[in-house]
Amino acid sequence: MYTKKQKSSRFTKDGYEAYNLTTFSRSRSPSHLNTTESPNSSLFESPVSFSTSPRNSALNKSLLNVQFPEDSELDDPLSPSTIPPDNDAEDHDPSTSDLCKIKLNSPLKSRKDSPSNSIDNRKYNPITFLPHVLYDQFKYFLNLYFLLVALSQIFPVFRVGYTLSYFGPLVFVLAVTIVQEWYDDHLRFKRDKQLNNEKYKVLSKEFHGSIQTPSKNLTVGDIIYISKNQRIPADLLILKTLNDDSGSCFIRTDQLDGETDWKLRAAVPLTQAVASELDFLDLDDIYSFNGSVYIHNVSPDTLSNNKSSQATGQSSIEFNNTTQSQGIDINNTIWKDCTLASGSALGVIIYAGKQTRSSLNSSSSRLKIGLFDIDVNFITKILFAVTLSMSFLLVLLDGFRGSWFITMFRFIILFSSIIPIGLRVNLEMGKNYYGRQIQNDKEIEGAIVRTSSIPEELGRLEYILTDKTGTLTCNEMEMIRLHTGNISYSLETMDEITSLLHAFKNNLESHDRQSSADKSTASFSKFNAKAVDMFKLVEALALCHNVTPTFMYSGLESQDLTNLDLEYSASSPDEIAIVEWAKSVGLTLAHRSPNTLFIKTSLYGHEFDYEILVNIPFTSESKRMGVVVKNCSTGSIEFIMKGADSVMREITVSNDWVDEEVSNMAREGLRTLVVAKKSLSHEYYSKFKTALEAAKLKIHDRQASINRVVSEYLEFDLHVLCVTGVEDKLQEGVQSTLELVRNAGFKVWMLTGDKIETAICIAISSKLVGKNARFHVIRDVADPMDLKQELDILLNVPVTTCLVIDGTSLQLCLDAFPDLFISLATRFASVVCSRCSPTQKGEVVTLVQKKTNKRVAAIGDGGNDVGMIQLANVGIGLSGREGQQASLASDIALVKFSHLARLLLWHGRNSYKRSCKLSQFVIHRGLIISVMQFMFSILFYYAPIPLFDGMLVVGYTTVYTMFPVFLLVLDTDISETVAMTYPELYKDLRKGRNFNFKTFLIWLLTSVYQGTIIVILALYFFKPEFIHIVSIMFTSLIINELAMVLVQLHFITFWMVYAQIGSLCIYLLSMFILPTFDMEFILSWTFLYKVLAISAVSWVPVQFVKVIATLLSPSSHSKLD
């Protein structure tokens, strides 16, 4: 049993409990309840789930039905009034809908069909581990090819050389992979075990008390106690908060979506109202508490069902034969893996295990294959064809004698080194090294490489699609402009507003000295009209938002408000900027709960209380938000709304100044909002509230019904109060970065939700476009024929122009003329898409990649950028004020946009060129030994006999040459200074000339020449010592390869010197160990000078041709010397 606790309110007028908070909610959050129909809605007959829809941010509803014993107490001012239930049978009968009933606090045996809440993130289990790992490895052609080659050695008819020489490299590669997979899976198992055994207090009717239950044993319907900073084990519906009478609590979602801000949640008012005098846990009747929750069933297509994102329902409470009904929504829930950040709470589990939101959202990331990997796969296919061709040619020259197909297969085995088994291992090691180099670069400190398979892709990019707010700009807002219709206020003239509020304060004090009978709203008309208007304007700005004040220190009385270290948290930096501005001129938002606002005039000591009657949240579809508030002193009710001018224009009384002033501010690069309001009578509000509550009780299409009621009752004839202008400054280094990437030949597109004028201003100031660039604007085109004419005009627009298009026109382009639009838009060096939705960003990225077949990078910092980041060839996320969601979803995370230039021009160049050189040399290493085998077979009458024994072949690809070859990843063709000073050098990388069919042919010819020369000269020089031909050829081969590595370098490091010396020492040591070598002959001068002569003849001509080719066709960077 729990001990009794003294109740306390987290926010009161007399004192404040301090929390150091950041933002508490996100209007962009993609959290939803999705539903699908189920014919059976009885208890647990079908699975239930929370799910999300990434394309809809509407609130989603479920249904609560709670029955209390007759002696339960209901004593809470927040408890809703009794509302007659909707007559729609489907809205009340779960059996006729797609709802599932969950009984609260029911016996455990009645919940035996509840899904398990055990966490199991293991990729394998003990039985499937080895088969699964082996399948994952052998589904790739290269590994399967080498397995077949190795298995063929079991049969004597196919055996050529030592079986170990074929199984050894394959087993080594597989062993490394298996150990790595086992270790990673073991770490996942340990983490899962820790979470599964975490204990929670569960209220139990059977035990008439609470029991400690491991997280893995929790079931749907359990009522659990969550304390501060405790992880949420499953998706919960909040029944009651134990430290706040209002039912408010804060949660953290950083472990779920990377968001670092705190988010506000509220208990269901019906259950929050229980036992106002006693602690909820100490109420004897809690164990006979009868309640039920109706939630939507889940089906395999829940996530893809667009209609399910509009799931709705209702809640009701039965008390003394009276039913109270109320809708519940996403704000009454806490998702699994969130953390309760304040106080403690009771919640009922509504989704558990694999049906929780986090589980349903867990899916394998889209596998990104870089262009370099595609090129490698293409060359690998050519190598296989070369292997078959060489084998077939030998059989053909031999006249297809005897069992020629067996002979041909033996030749395929002999030439298997043409396809190097170590190629993939070397490239993977190289990719990991590139990633560590990026992360350890002090110049771009904080960079994180999350996808190790795409570093080379950084050197092949052509398009950069970037967000604006928080990416190019700081996302640190400051309100610097206010226009009231006849006066424009800037930072220099804000003192005039403060003076007007002083005048209002003086009249207010005079009003306060009047008798109570004289204190009416009418007497305010005696005030200076201009001062009253200004107060009402600032008051509206201080009320219409979703900002929550927080404090750094506890125990401070309200009288000390001016000394508080007050901070504001919200999902939108714009809103914080406006509330901060209101505070600077005298109206301080001091306290907020789900239902109240407390504003204090910190300069004058007056306090104002407001009741939040209705909150209309911002959505990307509506582009506005509003509140209905009641002044607790005067009793007046007002509806205040703010939003984009494009939507506010339709619901406000027409005027002749808003459009002009919005355009003026936008041209200065300011983010604008239009603020308007109107007064509501109590009678009119009562009608609106009744209609709104009826809409909230609907199970289906609830949000549409709510929107319709708000539109019919509120959104018309509003009077514009002002237009606000908020400045978002450019990040440091953005201008130089964009100038560098433009000079490097990148085509930069800016995708933003801001107005066209604001977007153009930022494009100019950030140097997204050149100095004298012109803009071609397409806006407000809704007719396909008109759009076709606009697109036709683009054919005659110079490519140096910046194309600007708004969201409406862009959507029509994507729907009606996607191919034509992309083909025309990609002609321009820069494109700006304004009023762009998250969905449109993703569609644009996909279209550019698909239609141009070029490589695209997308960069952003917010949750609305996740879609395009995941769809792009390279997704780059910034860790910004909008949280970590974009960073966590990205392939590479950066701290600043200015780090982009170094990432591409330096690390992108190095990663691509190093992998090209490494892969080409590994292929050459396999080709040359196969050519030697080919020549040996020809000279010895087409016999499929190995030239070198197995140990030498294994040593050749490992200890004799492995370290020098791999250290090619340390080489750089130009210095860091040159790469950043001459960004034009990046253009050469896009041509793919460093690794293509032409370069493959060059290396193939080199291998043929060197392999042939080594064999022929060895036979020529050492005829008297033919018995030593193997050691002669192999030594010449090793010397040739080590020399070839050296000439590939532009800069020789001490690591390369150590590797060269070490490899030679290992080879010399093996001569004393392996029986292949006759040391008496090896130590003779004859052997030494003839081997050196063979190596020189095989190596020098190749270098001579290379020097001549370089002189005739020098590289771009060599021209800078």
mmCIF file of C-alpha atoms in Angstrom, residues 178-409:
data_model
loop_
_atom_site.group_PDB
_atom_site.id
_atom_site.type_symbol
_atom_site.label_atom_id
_atom_site.label_comp_id
_atom_site.label_asym_id
_atom_site.label_seq_id
_atom_site.Cartn_x
_atom_site.Cartn_y
_atom_site.Cartn_z
ATOM 1 C CA ILE A 178 29.434 -13.508 -36.732
ATOM 2 C CA VAL A 179 31.358 -12.233 -33.700
ATOM 3 C CA GLN A 180 30.278 -8.645 -34.434
ATOM 4 C CA GLU A 181 26.620 -9.663 -34.862
ATOM 5 C CA TRP A 182 26.679 -11.740 -31.661
ATOM 6 C CA TYR A 183 28.200 -8.907 -29.674
ATOM 7 C CA ASP A 184 25.681 -6.336 -30.948
ATOM 8 C CA ASP A 185 22.778 -8.699 -30.261
ATOM 9 C CA HIS A 186 24.077 -9.476 -26.783
ATOM 10 C CA LEU A 187 24.146 -5.765 -25.946
ATOM 11 C CA ARG A 188 20.537 -5.467 -27.146
ATOM 12 C CA PHE A 189 19.572 -8.428 -24.964
ATOM 13 C CA LYS A 190 21.167 -6.853 -21.865
ATOM 14 C CA ARG A 191 19.352 -3.551 -22.467
ATOM 15 C CA ASP A 192 16.045 -5.338 -22.990
ATOM 16 C CA LYS A 193 16.493 -7.401 -19.831
ATOM 17 C CA GLN A 194 17.103 -4.285 -17.761
ATOM 18 C CA LEU A 195 13.950 -2.604 -19.084
ATOM 19 C CA ASN A 196 11.808 -5.727 -18.796
ATOM 20 C CA ASN A 197 12.671 -6.193 -15.122
ATOM 21 C CA GLU A 198 12.041 -2.582 -14.137
ATOM 22 C CA LYS A 199 9.409 -2.627 -11.364
ATOM 23 C CA TYR A 200 6.159 -0.627 -11.321
ATOM 24 C CA LYS A 201 3.443 -0.283 -8.691
ATOM 25 C CA VAL A 202 0.156 -1.648 -10.011
ATOM 26 C CA LEU A 203 -3.215 -1.199 -8.319
ATOM 27 C CA SER A 204 -4.843 -4.611 -7.889
ATOM 28 C CA LYS A 205 -8.468 -5.342 -7.084
ATOM 29 C CA GLU A 206 -7.583 -8.971 -6.343
ATOM 30 C CA PHE A 207 -4.989 -8.010 -3.726
ATOM 31 C CA HIS A 208 -6.925 -4.906 -2.574
ATOM 32 C CA GLY A 209 -3.712 -2.965 -2.729
ATOM 33 C CA SER A 210 -0.673 -2.380 -4.889
ATOM 34 C CA ILE A 211 1.854 -4.918 -6.104
ATOM 35 C CA GLN A 212 5.325 -4.502 -7.566
ATOM 36 C CA THR A 213 5.188 -5.800 -11.120
ATOM 37 C CA PRO A 214 8.002 -6.095 -13.660
ATOM 38 C CA SER A 215 7.459 -4.103 -16.813
ATOM 39 C CA LYS A 216 7.293 -7.281 -18.925
ATOM 40 C CA ASN A 217 4.271 -8.530 -16.918
ATOM 41 C CA LEU A 218 2.161 -5.386 -17.275
ATOM 42 C CA THR A 219 -1.045 -5.828 -19.240
ATOM 43 C CA VAL A 220 -3.674 -3.672 -20.903
ATOM 44 C CA GLY A 221 -6.087 -2.373 -18.265
ATOM 45 C CA ASP A 222 -3.540 -2.177 -15.436
ATOM 46 C CA ILE A 223 -3.681 1.034 -13.403
ATOM 47 C CA ILE A 224 -0.100 1.937 -12.561
ATOM 48 C CA TYR A 225 1.602 4.584 -10.469
ATOM 49 C CA ILE A 226 4.272 6.650 -12.247
ATOM 50 C CA SER A 227 6.667 8.766 -10.237
ATOM 51 C CA LYS A 228 8.800 11.682 -11.348
ATOM 52 C CA ASN A 229 11.598 10.830 -13.806
ATOM 53 C CA GLN A 230 10.258 7.298 -14.272
ATOM 54 C CA ARG A 231 10.100 5.735 -17.708
ATOM 55 C CA ILE A 232 6.654 5.020 -19.092
ATOM 56 C CA PRO A 233 6.457 1.236 -19.713
ATOM 57 C CA ALA A 234 3.478 1.260 -22.107
ATOM 58 C CA ASP A 235 1.026 3.675 -23.709
ATOM 59 C CA LEU A 236 -0.985 5.222 -20.887
ATOM 60 C CA LEU A 237 -4.181 7.197 -20.469
ATOM 61 C CA ILE A 238 -3.604 9.643 -17.591
ATOM 62 C CA LEU A 239 -6.295 9.179 -14.928
ATOM 63 C CA LYS A 240 -4.991 11.573 -12.303
ATOM 64 C CA THR A 241 -1.988 13.697 -11.452
ATOM 65 C CA LEU A 242 -1.162 13.583 -7.758
ATOM 66 C CA ASN A 243 0.769 16.850 -7.436
ATOM 67 C CA ASP A 244 -1.412 19.229 -9.403
ATOM 68 C CA ASP A 245 -5.118 19.783 -8.848
ATOM 69 C CA SER A 246 -5.523 20.963 -12.420
ATOM 70 C CA GLY A 247 -4.419 17.589 -13.784
ATOM 71 C CA SER A 248 -1.339 18.973 -15.532
ATOM 72 C CA CYS A 249 1.958 17.191 -15.867
ATOM 73 C CA PHE A 250 5.036 17.497 -18.031
ATOM 74 C CA ILE A 251 6.675 14.689 -19.967
ATOM 75 C CA ARG A 252 9.958 14.282 -21.805
ATOM 76 C CA THR A 253 10.080 12.499 -25.146
ATOM 77 C CA ASP A 254 13.810 12.595 -25.800
ATOM 78 C CA GLN A 255 14.052 8.786 -25.674
ATOM 79 C CA LEU A 256 11.175 8.495 -28.137
ATOM 80 C CA ASP A 257 11.725 11.131 -30.799
ATOM 81 C CA GLY A 258 14.825 13.029 -29.705
ATOM 82 C CA GLU A 259 12.881 16.139 -28.671
ATOM 83 C CA THR A 260 14.537 17.783 -25.688
ATOM 84 C CA ASP A 261 11.651 20.062 -24.765
ATOM 85 C CA TRP A 262 9.082 19.249 -22.079
ATOM 86 C CA LYS A 263 5.535 18.671 -23.248
ATOM 87 C CA LEU A 264 2.363 19.407 -21.335
ATOM 88 C CA ARG A 265 -0.143 16.624 -20.759
ATOM 89 C CA ALA A 266 -3.390 16.568 -18.772
ATOM 90 C CA ALA A 267 -5.341 13.908 -16.906
ATOM 91 C CA VAL A 268 -8.866 13.071 -18.004
ATOM 92 C CA PRO A 269 -10.978 15.627 -16.067
ATOM 93 C CA LEU A 270 -13.547 12.986 -15.123
ATOM 94 C CA THR A 271 -11.026 10.848 -13.259
ATOM 95 C CA GLN A 272 -8.948 13.798 -12.070
ATOM 96 C CA ALA A 273 -12.040 14.925 -10.145
ATOM 97 C CA VAL A 274 -12.101 11.820 -7.931
ATOM 98 C CA ALA A 275 -11.260 12.269 -4.243
ATOM 99 C CA SER A 276 -10.343 15.892 -4.067
ATOM 100 C CA GLU A 277 -9.931 15.649 -0.298
ATOM 101 C CA LEU A 278 -7.902 12.452 -0.082
ATOM 102 C CA ASP A 279 -5.019 11.065 -2.042
ATOM 103 C CA PHE A 280 -6.277 8.978 -4.889
ATOM 104 C CA LEU A 281 -4.276 5.955 -3.768
ATOM 105 C CA ASP A 282 -5.676 6.050 -0.234
ATOM 106 C CA LEU A 283 -9.304 6.008 -1.292
ATOM 107 C CA ASP A 284 -10.775 2.674 -0.183
ATOM 108 C CA ASP A 285 -13.186 2.662 -3.063
ATOM 109 C CA ILE A 286 -10.420 2.665 -5.658
ATOM 110 C CA TYR A 287 -10.227 -1.097 -5.500
ATOM 111 C CA SER A 288 -13.885 -1.395 -6.412
ATOM 112 C CA PHE A 289 -13.426 1.204 -9.103
ATOM 113 C CA ASN A 290 -15.375 0.161 -12.209
ATOM 114 C CA GLY A 291 -14.282 1.792 -15.420
ATOM 115 C CA SER A 292 -13.669 1.045 -19.038
ATOM 116 C CA VAL A 293 -11.852 2.604 -21.962
ATOM 117 C CA TYR A 294 -12.889 2.172 -25.560
ATOM 118 C CA ILE A 295 -9.951 2.361 -27.941
ATOM 119 C CA HIS A 296 -9.519 1.692 -31.600
ATOM 120 C CA ASN A 297 -8.445 -1.703 -32.813
ATOM 121 C CA VAL A 298 -5.313 -2.165 -34.856
ATOM 122 C CA SER A 299 -4.877 -4.040 -38.093
ATOM 123 C CA PRO A 300 -1.901 -4.628 -40.395
ATOM 124 C CA ASP A 301 -2.759 -1.563 -42.475
ATOM 125 C CA THR A 302 -3.257 0.798 -39.576
ATOM 126 C CA LEU A 303 -0.238 2.894 -40.399
ATOM 127 C CA SER A 304 -1.173 3.248 -44.032
ATOM 128 C CA ASN A 305 -4.829 4.049 -43.495
ATOM 129 C CA ASN A 306 -5.226 7.755 -43.992
ATOM 130 C CA LYS A 307 -8.720 7.817 -42.544
ATOM 131 C CA SER A 308 -7.474 6.299 -39.368
ATOM 132 C CA SER A 309 -5.546 9.418 -38.595
ATOM 133 C CA GLN A 310 -8.903 11.049 -37.854
ATOM 134 C CA ALA A 311 -9.929 8.521 -35.200
ATOM 135 C CA THR A 312 -12.497 9.848 -32.753
ATOM 136 C CA GLY A 313 -14.458 8.829 -29.660
ATOM 137 C CA GLN A 314 -15.988 10.083 -26.458
ATOM 138 C CA SER A 315 -15.765 9.601 -22.722
ATOM 139 C CA SER A 316 -18.470 9.350 -20.129
ATOM 140 C CA ILE A 317 -18.839 8.972 -16.391
ATOM 141 C CA GLU A 318 -21.827 7.508 -14.565
ATOM 142 C CA PHE A 319 -22.492 8.854 -11.070
ATOM 143 C CA ASN A 320 -25.759 8.384 -9.165
ATOM 144 C CA ASN A 321 -27.508 7.305 -12.356
ATOM 145 C CA THR A 322 -26.305 10.475 -14.142
ATOM 146 C CA THR A 323 -24.018 10.276 -17.124
ATOM 147 C CA GLN A 324 -21.431 12.912 -17.917
ATOM 148 C CA SER A 325 -19.803 12.667 -21.335
ATOM 149 C CA GLN A 326 -16.569 14.162 -22.513
ATOM 150 C CA GLY A 327 -14.131 13.633 -25.380
ATOM 151 C CA ILE A 328 -10.575 12.606 -24.624
ATOM 152 C CA ASP A 329 -7.646 13.139 -26.943
ATOM 153 C CA ILE A 330 -3.945 12.694 -27.442
ATOM 154 C CA ASN A 331 -3.132 15.255 -24.743
ATOM 155 C CA ASN A 332 -4.495 12.805 -22.160
ATOM 156 C CA THR A 333 -1.953 10.145 -23.105
ATOM 157 C CA ILE A 334 1.698 9.396 -22.468
ATOM 158 C CA TRP A 335 3.537 7.214 -24.931
ATOM 159 C CA LYS A 336 5.774 4.330 -24.027
ATOM 160 C CA ASP A 337 9.440 5.286 -23.447
ATOM 161 C CA CYS A 338 8.564 8.860 -22.519
ATOM 162 C CA THR A 339 9.513 10.088 -19.058
ATOM 163 C CA LEU A 340 7.280 11.790 -16.509
ATOM 164 C CA ALA A 341 9.157 15.024 -15.885
ATOM 165 C CA SER A 342 7.096 16.511 -13.050
ATOM 166 C CA GLY A 343 5.108 15.176 -10.134
ATOM 167 C CA SER A 344 3.524 11.738 -10.108
ATOM 168 C CA ALA A 345 0.468 10.290 -11.775
ATOM 169 C CA LEU A 346 -1.877 7.362 -12.165
ATOM 170 C CA GLY A 347 -2.485 5.943 -15.616
ATOM 171 C CA VAL A 348 -4.205 3.022 -17.228
ATOM 172 C CA ILE A 349 -2.402 0.982 -19.869
ATOM 173 C CA ILE A 350 -4.287 1.172 -23.145
ATOM 174 C CA TYR A 351 -1.661 -0.284 -25.478
ATOM 175 C CA ALA A 352 1.132 -2.666 -24.544
ATOM 176 C CA GLY A 353 4.035 -4.420 -26.222
ATOM 177 C CA LYS A 354 4.087 -4.435 -29.997
ATOM 178 C CA GLN A 355 0.898 -2.372 -30.160
ATOM 179 C CA THR A 356 2.439 0.723 -28.588
ATOM 180 C CA ARG A 357 3.205 3.789 -30.644
ATOM 181 C CA SER A 358 6.965 3.347 -30.379
ATOM 182 C CA SER A 359 6.759 -0.265 -31.559
ATOM 183 C CA LEU A 360 4.480 0.534 -34.470
ATOM 184 C CA ASN A 361 6.780 3.351 -35.500
ATOM 185 C CA SER A 362 9.829 1.113 -35.316
ATOM 186 C CA SER A 363 10.672 0.061 -38.826
ATOM 187 C CA SER A 364 13.810 -0.717 -40.716
ATOM 188 C CA SER A 365 15.379 2.349 -42.233
ATOM 189 C CA ARG A 366 15.447 2.541 -45.997
ATOM 190 C CA LEU A 367 18.659 0.936 -47.168
ATOM 191 C CA LYS A 368 20.716 3.593 -48.880
ATOM 192 C CA ILE A 369 23.137 2.347 -51.519
ATOM 193 C CA GLY A 370 25.659 4.892 -52.688
ATOM 194 C CA LEU A 371 26.592 5.503 -56.296
ATOM 195 C CA PHE A 372 30.112 4.246 -55.582
ATOM 196 C CA ASP A 373 28.742 0.928 -54.287
ATOM 197 C CA ILE A 374 26.667 0.625 -57.460
ATOM 198 C CA ASP A 375 29.823 1.172 -59.515
ATOM 199 C CA VAL A 376 31.650 -1.489 -57.483
ATOM 200 C CA ASN A 377 28.832 -3.970 -58.055
ATOM 201 C CA PHE A 378 29.004 -3.254 -61.788
ATOM 202 C CA ILE A 379 32.760 -3.828 -61.896
ATOM 203 C CA THR A 380 32.311 -7.038 -59.881
ATOM 204 C CA LYS A 381 29.994 -8.384 -62.564
ATOM 205 C CA ILE A 382 32.609 -7.551 -65.185
ATOM 206 C CA LEU A 383 35.240 -9.385 -63.132
ATOM 207 C CA PHE A 384 33.040 -12.458 -63.026
ATOM 208 C CA ALA A 385 32.668 -12.251 -66.791
ATOM 209 C CA VAL A 386 36.473 -11.975 -67.110
ATOM 210 C CA THR A 387 36.858 -15.088 -64.961
ATOM 211 C CA LEU A 388 34.486 -17.072 -67.167
ATOM 212 C CA SER A 389 36.122 -15.745 -70.326
ATOM 213 C CA MET A 390 39.658 -16.702 -69.259
ATOM 214 C CA SER A 391 38.515 -20.168 -68.216
ATOM 215 C CA PHE A 392 36.600 -20.729 -71.426
ATOM 216 C CA LEU A 393 39.525 -19.452 -73.525
ATOM 217 C CA LEU A 394 41.926 -21.974 -72.009
ATOM 218 C CA VAL A 395 39.496 -24.811 -72.639
ATOM 219 C CA LEU A 396 38.969 -23.552 -76.168
ATOM 220 C CA LEU A 397 42.721 -23.395 -76.840
ATOM 221 C CA ASP A 398 42.995 -26.924 -75.494
ATOM 222 C CA GLY A 399 40.404 -28.082 -78.065
ATOM 223 C CA PHE A 400 37.697 -29.055 -75.527
ATOM 224 C CA ARG A 401 39.501 -32.282 -74.776
ATOM 225 C CA GLY A 402 38.106 -34.854 -72.385
ATOM 226 C CA SER A 403 35.854 -33.657 -69.584
ATOM 227 C CA TRP A 404 36.371 -30.073 -70.601
ATOM 228 C CA PHE A 405 33.557 -28.730 -68.421
ATOM 229 C CA ILE A 406 35.335 -30.124 -65.337
ATOM 230 C CA THR A 407 38.578 -28.588 -66.532
ATOM 231 C CA MET A 408 36.817 -25.278 -67.097
ATOM 232 C CA PHE A 409 35.376 -25.368 -63.573
#
